[in-house]
mmCIF file of C-alpha atoms in Angstrom:
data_model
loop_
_atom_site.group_PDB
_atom_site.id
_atom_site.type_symbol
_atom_site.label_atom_id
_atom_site.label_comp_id
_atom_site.label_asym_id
_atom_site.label_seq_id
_atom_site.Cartn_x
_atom_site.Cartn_y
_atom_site.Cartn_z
ATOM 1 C CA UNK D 1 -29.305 -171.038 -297.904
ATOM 2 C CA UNK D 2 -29.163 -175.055 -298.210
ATOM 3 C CA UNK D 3 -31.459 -177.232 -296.044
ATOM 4 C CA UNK D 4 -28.414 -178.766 -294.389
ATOM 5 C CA UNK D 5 -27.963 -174.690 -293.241
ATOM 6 C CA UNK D 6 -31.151 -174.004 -292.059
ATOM 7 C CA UNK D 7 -31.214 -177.748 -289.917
ATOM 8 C CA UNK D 8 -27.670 -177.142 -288.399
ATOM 9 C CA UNK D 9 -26.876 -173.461 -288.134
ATOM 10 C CA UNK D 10 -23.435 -172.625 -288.679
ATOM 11 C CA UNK D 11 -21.887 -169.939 -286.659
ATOM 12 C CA UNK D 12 -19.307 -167.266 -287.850
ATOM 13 C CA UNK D 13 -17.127 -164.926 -286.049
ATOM 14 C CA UNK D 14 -16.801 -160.754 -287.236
ATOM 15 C CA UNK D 15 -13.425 -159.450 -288.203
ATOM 16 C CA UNK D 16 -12.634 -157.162 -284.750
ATOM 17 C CA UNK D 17 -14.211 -153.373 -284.948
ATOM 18 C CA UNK D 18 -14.574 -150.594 -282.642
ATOM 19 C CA UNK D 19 -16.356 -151.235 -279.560
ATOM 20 C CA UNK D 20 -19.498 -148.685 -279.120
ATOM 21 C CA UNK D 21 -19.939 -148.525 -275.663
ATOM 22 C CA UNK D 22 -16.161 -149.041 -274.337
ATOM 23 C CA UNK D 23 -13.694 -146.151 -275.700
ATOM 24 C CA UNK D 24 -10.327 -147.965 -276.830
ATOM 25 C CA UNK D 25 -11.848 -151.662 -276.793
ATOM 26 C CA UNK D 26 -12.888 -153.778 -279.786
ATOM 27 C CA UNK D 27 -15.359 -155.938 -279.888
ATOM 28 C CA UNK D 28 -16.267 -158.868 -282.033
ATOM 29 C CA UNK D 29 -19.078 -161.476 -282.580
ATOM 30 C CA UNK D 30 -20.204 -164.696 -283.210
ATOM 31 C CA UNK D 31 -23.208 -165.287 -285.334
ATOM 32 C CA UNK D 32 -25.509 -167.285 -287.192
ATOM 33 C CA UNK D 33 -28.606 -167.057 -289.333
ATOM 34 C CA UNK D 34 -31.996 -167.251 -288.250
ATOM 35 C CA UNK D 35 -34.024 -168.819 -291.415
ATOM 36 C CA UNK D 36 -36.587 -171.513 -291.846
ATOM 37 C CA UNK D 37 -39.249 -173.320 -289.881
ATOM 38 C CA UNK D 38 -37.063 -173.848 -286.822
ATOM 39 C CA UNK D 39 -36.079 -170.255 -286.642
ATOM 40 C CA UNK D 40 -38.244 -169.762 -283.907
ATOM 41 C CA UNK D 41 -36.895 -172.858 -281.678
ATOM 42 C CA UNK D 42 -33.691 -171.519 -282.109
ATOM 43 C CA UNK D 43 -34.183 -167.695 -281.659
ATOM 44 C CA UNK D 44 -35.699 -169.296 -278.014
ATOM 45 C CA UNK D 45 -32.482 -171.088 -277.191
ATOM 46 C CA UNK D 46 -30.254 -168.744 -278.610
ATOM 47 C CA UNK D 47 -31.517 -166.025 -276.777
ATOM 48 C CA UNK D 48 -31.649 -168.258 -273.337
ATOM 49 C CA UNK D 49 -27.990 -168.390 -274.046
ATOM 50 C CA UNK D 50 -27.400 -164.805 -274.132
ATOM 51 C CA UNK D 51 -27.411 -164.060 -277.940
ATOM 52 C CA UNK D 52 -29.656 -161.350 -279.181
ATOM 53 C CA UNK D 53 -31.343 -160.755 -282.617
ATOM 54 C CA UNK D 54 -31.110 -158.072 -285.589
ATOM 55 C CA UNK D 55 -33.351 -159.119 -288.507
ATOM 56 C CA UNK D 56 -32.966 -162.890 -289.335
ATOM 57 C CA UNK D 57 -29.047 -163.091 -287.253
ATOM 58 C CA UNK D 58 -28.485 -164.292 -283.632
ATOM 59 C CA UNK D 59 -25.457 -162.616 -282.641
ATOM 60 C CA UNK D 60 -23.182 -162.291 -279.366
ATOM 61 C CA UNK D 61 -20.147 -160.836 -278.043
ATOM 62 C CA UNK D 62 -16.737 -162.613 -278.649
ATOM 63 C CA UNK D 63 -14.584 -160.123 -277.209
ATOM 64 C CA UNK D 64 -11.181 -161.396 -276.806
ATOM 65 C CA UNK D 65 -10.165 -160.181 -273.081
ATOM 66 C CA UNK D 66 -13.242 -158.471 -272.524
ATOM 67 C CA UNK D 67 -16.545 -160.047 -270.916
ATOM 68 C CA UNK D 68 -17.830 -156.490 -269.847
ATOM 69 C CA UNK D 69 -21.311 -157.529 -272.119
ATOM 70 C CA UNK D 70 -23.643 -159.612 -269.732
ATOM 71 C CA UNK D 71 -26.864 -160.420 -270.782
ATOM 72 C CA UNK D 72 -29.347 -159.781 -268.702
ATOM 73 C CA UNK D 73 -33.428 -160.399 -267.845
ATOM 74 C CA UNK D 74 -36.173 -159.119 -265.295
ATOM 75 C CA UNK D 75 -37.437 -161.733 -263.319
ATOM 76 C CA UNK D 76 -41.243 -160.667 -263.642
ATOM 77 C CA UNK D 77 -43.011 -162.321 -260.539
ATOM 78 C CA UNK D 78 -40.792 -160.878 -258.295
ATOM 79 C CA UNK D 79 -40.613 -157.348 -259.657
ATOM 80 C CA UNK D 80 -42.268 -154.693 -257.748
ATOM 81 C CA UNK D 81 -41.946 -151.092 -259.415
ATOM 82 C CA UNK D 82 -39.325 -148.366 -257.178
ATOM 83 C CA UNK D 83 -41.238 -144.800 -256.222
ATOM 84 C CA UNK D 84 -39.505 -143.552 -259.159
ATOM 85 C CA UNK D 85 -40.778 -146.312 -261.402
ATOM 86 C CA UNK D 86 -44.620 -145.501 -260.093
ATOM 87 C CA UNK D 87 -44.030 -141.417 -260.979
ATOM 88 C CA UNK D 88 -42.823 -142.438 -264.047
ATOM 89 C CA UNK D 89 -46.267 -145.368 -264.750
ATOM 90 C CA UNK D 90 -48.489 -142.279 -263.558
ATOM 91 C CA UNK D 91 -47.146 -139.612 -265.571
ATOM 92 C CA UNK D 92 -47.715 -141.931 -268.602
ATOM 93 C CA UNK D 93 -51.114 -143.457 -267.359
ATOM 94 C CA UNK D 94 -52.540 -141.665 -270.470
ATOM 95 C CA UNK D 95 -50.670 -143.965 -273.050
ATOM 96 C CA UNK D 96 -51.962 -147.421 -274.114
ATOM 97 C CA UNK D 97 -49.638 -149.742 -276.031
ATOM 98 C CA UNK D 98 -51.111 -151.394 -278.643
ATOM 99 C CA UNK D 99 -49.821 -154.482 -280.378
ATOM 100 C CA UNK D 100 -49.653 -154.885 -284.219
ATOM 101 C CA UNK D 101 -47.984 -157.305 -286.515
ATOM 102 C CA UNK D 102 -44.293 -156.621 -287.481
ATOM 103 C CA UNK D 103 -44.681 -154.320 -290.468
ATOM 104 C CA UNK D 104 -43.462 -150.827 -291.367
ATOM 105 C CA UNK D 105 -45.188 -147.593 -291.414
ATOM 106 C CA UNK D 106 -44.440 -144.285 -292.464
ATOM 107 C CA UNK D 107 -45.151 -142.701 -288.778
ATOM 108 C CA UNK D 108 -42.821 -145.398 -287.541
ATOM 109 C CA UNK D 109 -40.270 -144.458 -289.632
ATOM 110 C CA UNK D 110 -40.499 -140.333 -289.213
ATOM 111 C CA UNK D 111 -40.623 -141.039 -285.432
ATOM 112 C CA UNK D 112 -37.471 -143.462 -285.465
ATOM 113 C CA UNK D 113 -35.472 -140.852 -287.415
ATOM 114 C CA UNK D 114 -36.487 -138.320 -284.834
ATOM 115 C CA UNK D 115 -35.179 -140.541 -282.547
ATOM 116 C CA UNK D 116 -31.927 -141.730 -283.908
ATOM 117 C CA UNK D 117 -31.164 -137.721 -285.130
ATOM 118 C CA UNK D 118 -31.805 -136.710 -281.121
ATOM 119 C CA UNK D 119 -29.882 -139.441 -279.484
ATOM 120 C CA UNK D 120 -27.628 -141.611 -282.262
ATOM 121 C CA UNK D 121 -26.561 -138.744 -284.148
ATOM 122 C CA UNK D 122 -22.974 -140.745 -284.982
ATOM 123 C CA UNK D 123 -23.931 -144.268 -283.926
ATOM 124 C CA UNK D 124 -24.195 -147.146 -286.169
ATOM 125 C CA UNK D 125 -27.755 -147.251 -287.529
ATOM 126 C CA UNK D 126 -27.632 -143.107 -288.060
ATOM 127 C CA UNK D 127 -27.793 -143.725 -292.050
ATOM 128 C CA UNK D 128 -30.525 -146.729 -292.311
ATOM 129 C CA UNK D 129 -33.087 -145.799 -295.028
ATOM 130 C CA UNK D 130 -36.558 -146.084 -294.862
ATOM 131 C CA UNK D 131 -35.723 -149.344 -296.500
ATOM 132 C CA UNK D 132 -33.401 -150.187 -294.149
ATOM 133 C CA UNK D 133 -36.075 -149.454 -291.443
ATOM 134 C CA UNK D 134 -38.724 -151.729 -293.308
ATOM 135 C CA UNK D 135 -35.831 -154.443 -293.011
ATOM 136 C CA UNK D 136 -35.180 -154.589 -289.135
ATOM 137 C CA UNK D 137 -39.165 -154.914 -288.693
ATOM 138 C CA UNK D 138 -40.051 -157.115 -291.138
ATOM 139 C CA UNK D 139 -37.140 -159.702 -292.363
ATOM 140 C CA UNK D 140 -37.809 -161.838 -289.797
ATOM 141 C CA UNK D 141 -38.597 -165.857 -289.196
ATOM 142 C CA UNK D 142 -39.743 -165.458 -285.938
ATOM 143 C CA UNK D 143 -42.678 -164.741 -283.709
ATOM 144 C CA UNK D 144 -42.722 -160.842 -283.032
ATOM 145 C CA UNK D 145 -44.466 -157.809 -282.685
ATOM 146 C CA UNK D 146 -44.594 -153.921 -282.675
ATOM 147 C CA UNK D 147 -46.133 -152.115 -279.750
ATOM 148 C CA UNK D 148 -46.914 -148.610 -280.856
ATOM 149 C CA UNK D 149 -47.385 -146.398 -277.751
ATOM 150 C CA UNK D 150 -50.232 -143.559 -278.056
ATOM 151 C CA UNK D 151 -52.130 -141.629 -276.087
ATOM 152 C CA UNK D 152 -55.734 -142.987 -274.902
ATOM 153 C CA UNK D 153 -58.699 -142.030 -276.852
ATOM 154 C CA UNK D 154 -62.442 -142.355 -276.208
ATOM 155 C CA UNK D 155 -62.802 -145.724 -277.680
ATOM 156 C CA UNK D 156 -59.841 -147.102 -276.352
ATOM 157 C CA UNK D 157 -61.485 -149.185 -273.370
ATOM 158 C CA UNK D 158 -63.377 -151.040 -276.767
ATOM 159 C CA UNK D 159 -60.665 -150.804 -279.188
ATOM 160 C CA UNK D 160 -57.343 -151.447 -277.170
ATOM 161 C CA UNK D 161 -56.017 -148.656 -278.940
ATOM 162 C CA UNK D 162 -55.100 -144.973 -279.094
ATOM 163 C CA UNK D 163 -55.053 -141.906 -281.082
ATOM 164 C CA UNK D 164 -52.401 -139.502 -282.214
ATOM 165 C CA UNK D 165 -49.017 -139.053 -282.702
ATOM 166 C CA UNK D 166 -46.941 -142.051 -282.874
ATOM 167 C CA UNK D 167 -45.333 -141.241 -279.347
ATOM 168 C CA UNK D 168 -42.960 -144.769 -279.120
ATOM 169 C CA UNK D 169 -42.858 -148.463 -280.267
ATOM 170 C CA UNK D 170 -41.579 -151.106 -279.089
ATOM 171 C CA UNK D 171 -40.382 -154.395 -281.567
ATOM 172 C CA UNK D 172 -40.302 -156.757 -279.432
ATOM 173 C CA UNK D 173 -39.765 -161.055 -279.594
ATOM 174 C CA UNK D 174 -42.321 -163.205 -278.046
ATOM 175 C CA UNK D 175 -40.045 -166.413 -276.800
ATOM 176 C CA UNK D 176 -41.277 -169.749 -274.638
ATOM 177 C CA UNK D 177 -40.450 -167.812 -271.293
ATOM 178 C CA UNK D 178 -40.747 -164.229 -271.690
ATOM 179 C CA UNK D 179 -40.522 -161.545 -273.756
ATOM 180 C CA UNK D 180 -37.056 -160.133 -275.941
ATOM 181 C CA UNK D 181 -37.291 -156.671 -276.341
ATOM 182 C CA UNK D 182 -34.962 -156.495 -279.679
ATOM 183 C CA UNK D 183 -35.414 -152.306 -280.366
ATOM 184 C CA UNK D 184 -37.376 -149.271 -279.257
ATOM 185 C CA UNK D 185 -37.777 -145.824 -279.769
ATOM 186 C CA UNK D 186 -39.520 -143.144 -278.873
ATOM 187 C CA UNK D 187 -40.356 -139.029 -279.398
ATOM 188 C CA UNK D 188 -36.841 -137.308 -278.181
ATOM 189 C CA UNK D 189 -38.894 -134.407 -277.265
ATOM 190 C CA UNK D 190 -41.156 -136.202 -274.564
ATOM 191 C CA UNK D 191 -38.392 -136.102 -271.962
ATOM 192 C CA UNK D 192 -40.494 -135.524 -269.166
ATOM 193 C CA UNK D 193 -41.960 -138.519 -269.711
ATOM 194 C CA UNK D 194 -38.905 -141.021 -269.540
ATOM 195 C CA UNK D 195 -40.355 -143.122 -272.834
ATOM 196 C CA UNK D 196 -37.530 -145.737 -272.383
ATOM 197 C CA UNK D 197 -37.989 -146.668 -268.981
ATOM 198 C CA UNK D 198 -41.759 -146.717 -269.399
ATOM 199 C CA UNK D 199 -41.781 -149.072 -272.400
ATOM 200 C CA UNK D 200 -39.555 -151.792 -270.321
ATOM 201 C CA UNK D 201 -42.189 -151.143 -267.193
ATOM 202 C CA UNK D 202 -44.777 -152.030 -269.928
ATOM 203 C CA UNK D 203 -43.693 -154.735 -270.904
ATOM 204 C CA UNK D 204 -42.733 -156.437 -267.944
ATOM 205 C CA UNK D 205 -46.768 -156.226 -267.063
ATOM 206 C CA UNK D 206 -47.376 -157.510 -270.240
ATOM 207 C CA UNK D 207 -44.997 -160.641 -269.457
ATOM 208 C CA UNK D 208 -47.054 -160.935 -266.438
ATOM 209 C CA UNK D 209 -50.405 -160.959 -267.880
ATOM 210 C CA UNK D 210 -49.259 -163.359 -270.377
ATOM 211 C CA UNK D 211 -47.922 -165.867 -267.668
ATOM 212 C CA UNK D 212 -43.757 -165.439 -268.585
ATOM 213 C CA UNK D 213 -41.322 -165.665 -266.351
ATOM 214 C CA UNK D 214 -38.571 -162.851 -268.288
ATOM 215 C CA UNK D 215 -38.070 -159.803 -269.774
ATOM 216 C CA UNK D 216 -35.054 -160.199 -272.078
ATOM 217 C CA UNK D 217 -33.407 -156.443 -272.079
ATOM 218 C CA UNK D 218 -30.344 -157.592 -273.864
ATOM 219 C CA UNK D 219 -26.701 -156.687 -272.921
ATOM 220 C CA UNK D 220 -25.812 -154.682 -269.725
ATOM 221 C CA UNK D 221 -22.247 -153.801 -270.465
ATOM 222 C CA UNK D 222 -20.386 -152.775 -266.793
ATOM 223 C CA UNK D 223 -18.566 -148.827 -267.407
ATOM 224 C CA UNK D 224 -21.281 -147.710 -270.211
ATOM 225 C CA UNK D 225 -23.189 -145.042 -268.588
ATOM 226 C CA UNK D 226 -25.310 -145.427 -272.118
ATOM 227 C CA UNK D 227 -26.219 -149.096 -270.561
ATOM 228 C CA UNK D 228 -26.594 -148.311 -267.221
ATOM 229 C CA UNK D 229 -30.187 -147.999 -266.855
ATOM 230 C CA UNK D 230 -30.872 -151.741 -267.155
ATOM 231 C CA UNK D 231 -29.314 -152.257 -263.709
ATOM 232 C CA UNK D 232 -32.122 -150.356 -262.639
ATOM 233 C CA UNK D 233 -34.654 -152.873 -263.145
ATOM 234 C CA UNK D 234 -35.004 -155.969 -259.828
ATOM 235 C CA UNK D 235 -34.702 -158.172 -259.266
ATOM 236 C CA UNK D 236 -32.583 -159.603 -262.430
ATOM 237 C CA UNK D 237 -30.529 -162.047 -263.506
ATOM 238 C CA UNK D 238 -27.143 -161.912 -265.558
ATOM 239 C CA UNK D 239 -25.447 -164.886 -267.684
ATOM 240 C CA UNK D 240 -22.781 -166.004 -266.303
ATOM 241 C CA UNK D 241 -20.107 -169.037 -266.249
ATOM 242 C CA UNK D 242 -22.338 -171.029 -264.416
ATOM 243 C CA UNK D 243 -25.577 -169.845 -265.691
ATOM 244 C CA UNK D 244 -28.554 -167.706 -264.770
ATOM 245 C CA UNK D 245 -27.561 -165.879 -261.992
ATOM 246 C CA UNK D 246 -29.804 -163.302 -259.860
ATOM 247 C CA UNK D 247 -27.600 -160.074 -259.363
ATOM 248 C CA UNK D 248 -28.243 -157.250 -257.391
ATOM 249 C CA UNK D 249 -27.363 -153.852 -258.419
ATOM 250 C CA UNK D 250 -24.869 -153.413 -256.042
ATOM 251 C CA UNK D 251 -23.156 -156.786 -256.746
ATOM 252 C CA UNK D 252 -22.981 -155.766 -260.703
ATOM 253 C CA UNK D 253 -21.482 -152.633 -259.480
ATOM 254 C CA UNK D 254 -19.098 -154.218 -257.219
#
């Protein structure tokens, strides 16, 4: 890519394809690259305007007739946890999340195939290689991380870190005012322990210790019961027409 390219990104819009989470829509996108030493200054605006990132592209919906994808973040110092939300932070209470730099492992990789075999059987990213794997982590210009969930260990008060089986990770986007969680993943046959929800509950203490104001949780897409659990997470705000907008669950589901 030129210099003039990575100064003044240059968006693109996708040829229309089948929409994922809305049977009989299509969806399409507008994109751009995420490259070179302002990478990171973009990825933060970008994502402030509701775009989300795979590897080194910032993408968002461009659905003609559709606007059922609305981005949408936690508001962190306002967020208490539901009775649910506490069951679920005690029955985990023995993991510890521990934060390493965004490269690949083999455990990683057996645990994300788990995953995608258990629950994305016939999605989109069913057939990514271990290669393909080593891509989404790594090709990256910006500031991230992996979390990699385990359970707690002797040494974990010293070491910050656990011991086991790989049970979940987390790749996640540190921005100016929160954090992005881009992907996670966890063991398919931990159901009890409601991985997904715990990892977001995670993370929005971890925005909170680290003094930012969102937790990014991507697109909340209004008659996808496979998207439905973000609602579950107040108070939050969606992008809309007039900005950042605090919505309760029963307004989105109005």
């Amino acid at each position: 890519m030129s210099e003039l390219g990575r100064d003044n990104p240059q968006f693109y819009l996708t040829a229309p394809t089948a929409c994922p989470y809305l049977p009989g829509k299509y969806e399409r996108k507008v994109f751009t690259h995420l490259v070179g030493e302002k990478a990171a200054a973009l990825n933060d605006i970008l994502t402030q305007g509701g775009f989300r990132r795979s590897q080194n592209i910032a993408y968002r919906p461009a659905c003609e007739g559709c606007r059922a994808c609305v981005s949408v973040r936690v508001v962190v110092d306002a967020f208490r946890p539901s009775r649910s939300f506490r069951r679920i932070l005690r029955r985990n209470a023995d993991l510890i999340g521990n934060e390493v730099p965004p490269q690949p492992s083999a455990d990683q990789y057996a645990l994300f195939r788990d995953y995608l075999d258990a629950r994305h059987a016939h999605g989109g990213m069913a057939e990514m290689s271990v290669l393909d794997y080593a891509m989404m982590v790594e090709d990256t210009h910006v500031e991230t991380r992996l979390v990699e969930y385990r359970r707690r260990g002797p040494d974990t008060a010293m070491t910050g870190r656990g011991r086991g089986p790989l049970l979940a990770v987390a790749l996640t986007d540190i921005l100016s005012d929160g954090l992005s969680m881009v992907y996670s993943f966890y063991d398919p046959t931990q159901e009890d322990r409601s991985l997904g929800t715990y990892m977001i509950l995670d993370h929005i203490e971890r925005a909170r210790r680290a003094g930012l104001p969102y937790v990014y949780l991507g697109y909340w897409v209004n008659g996808s019961r496979k998207m439905g659990y973000k609602i579950r997470f107040q108070p939050q705000e969606h992008l809309t027409g007039i900005g950042w907008t605090r919505v309760s669950a029963a307004e989105a589901a109005a």
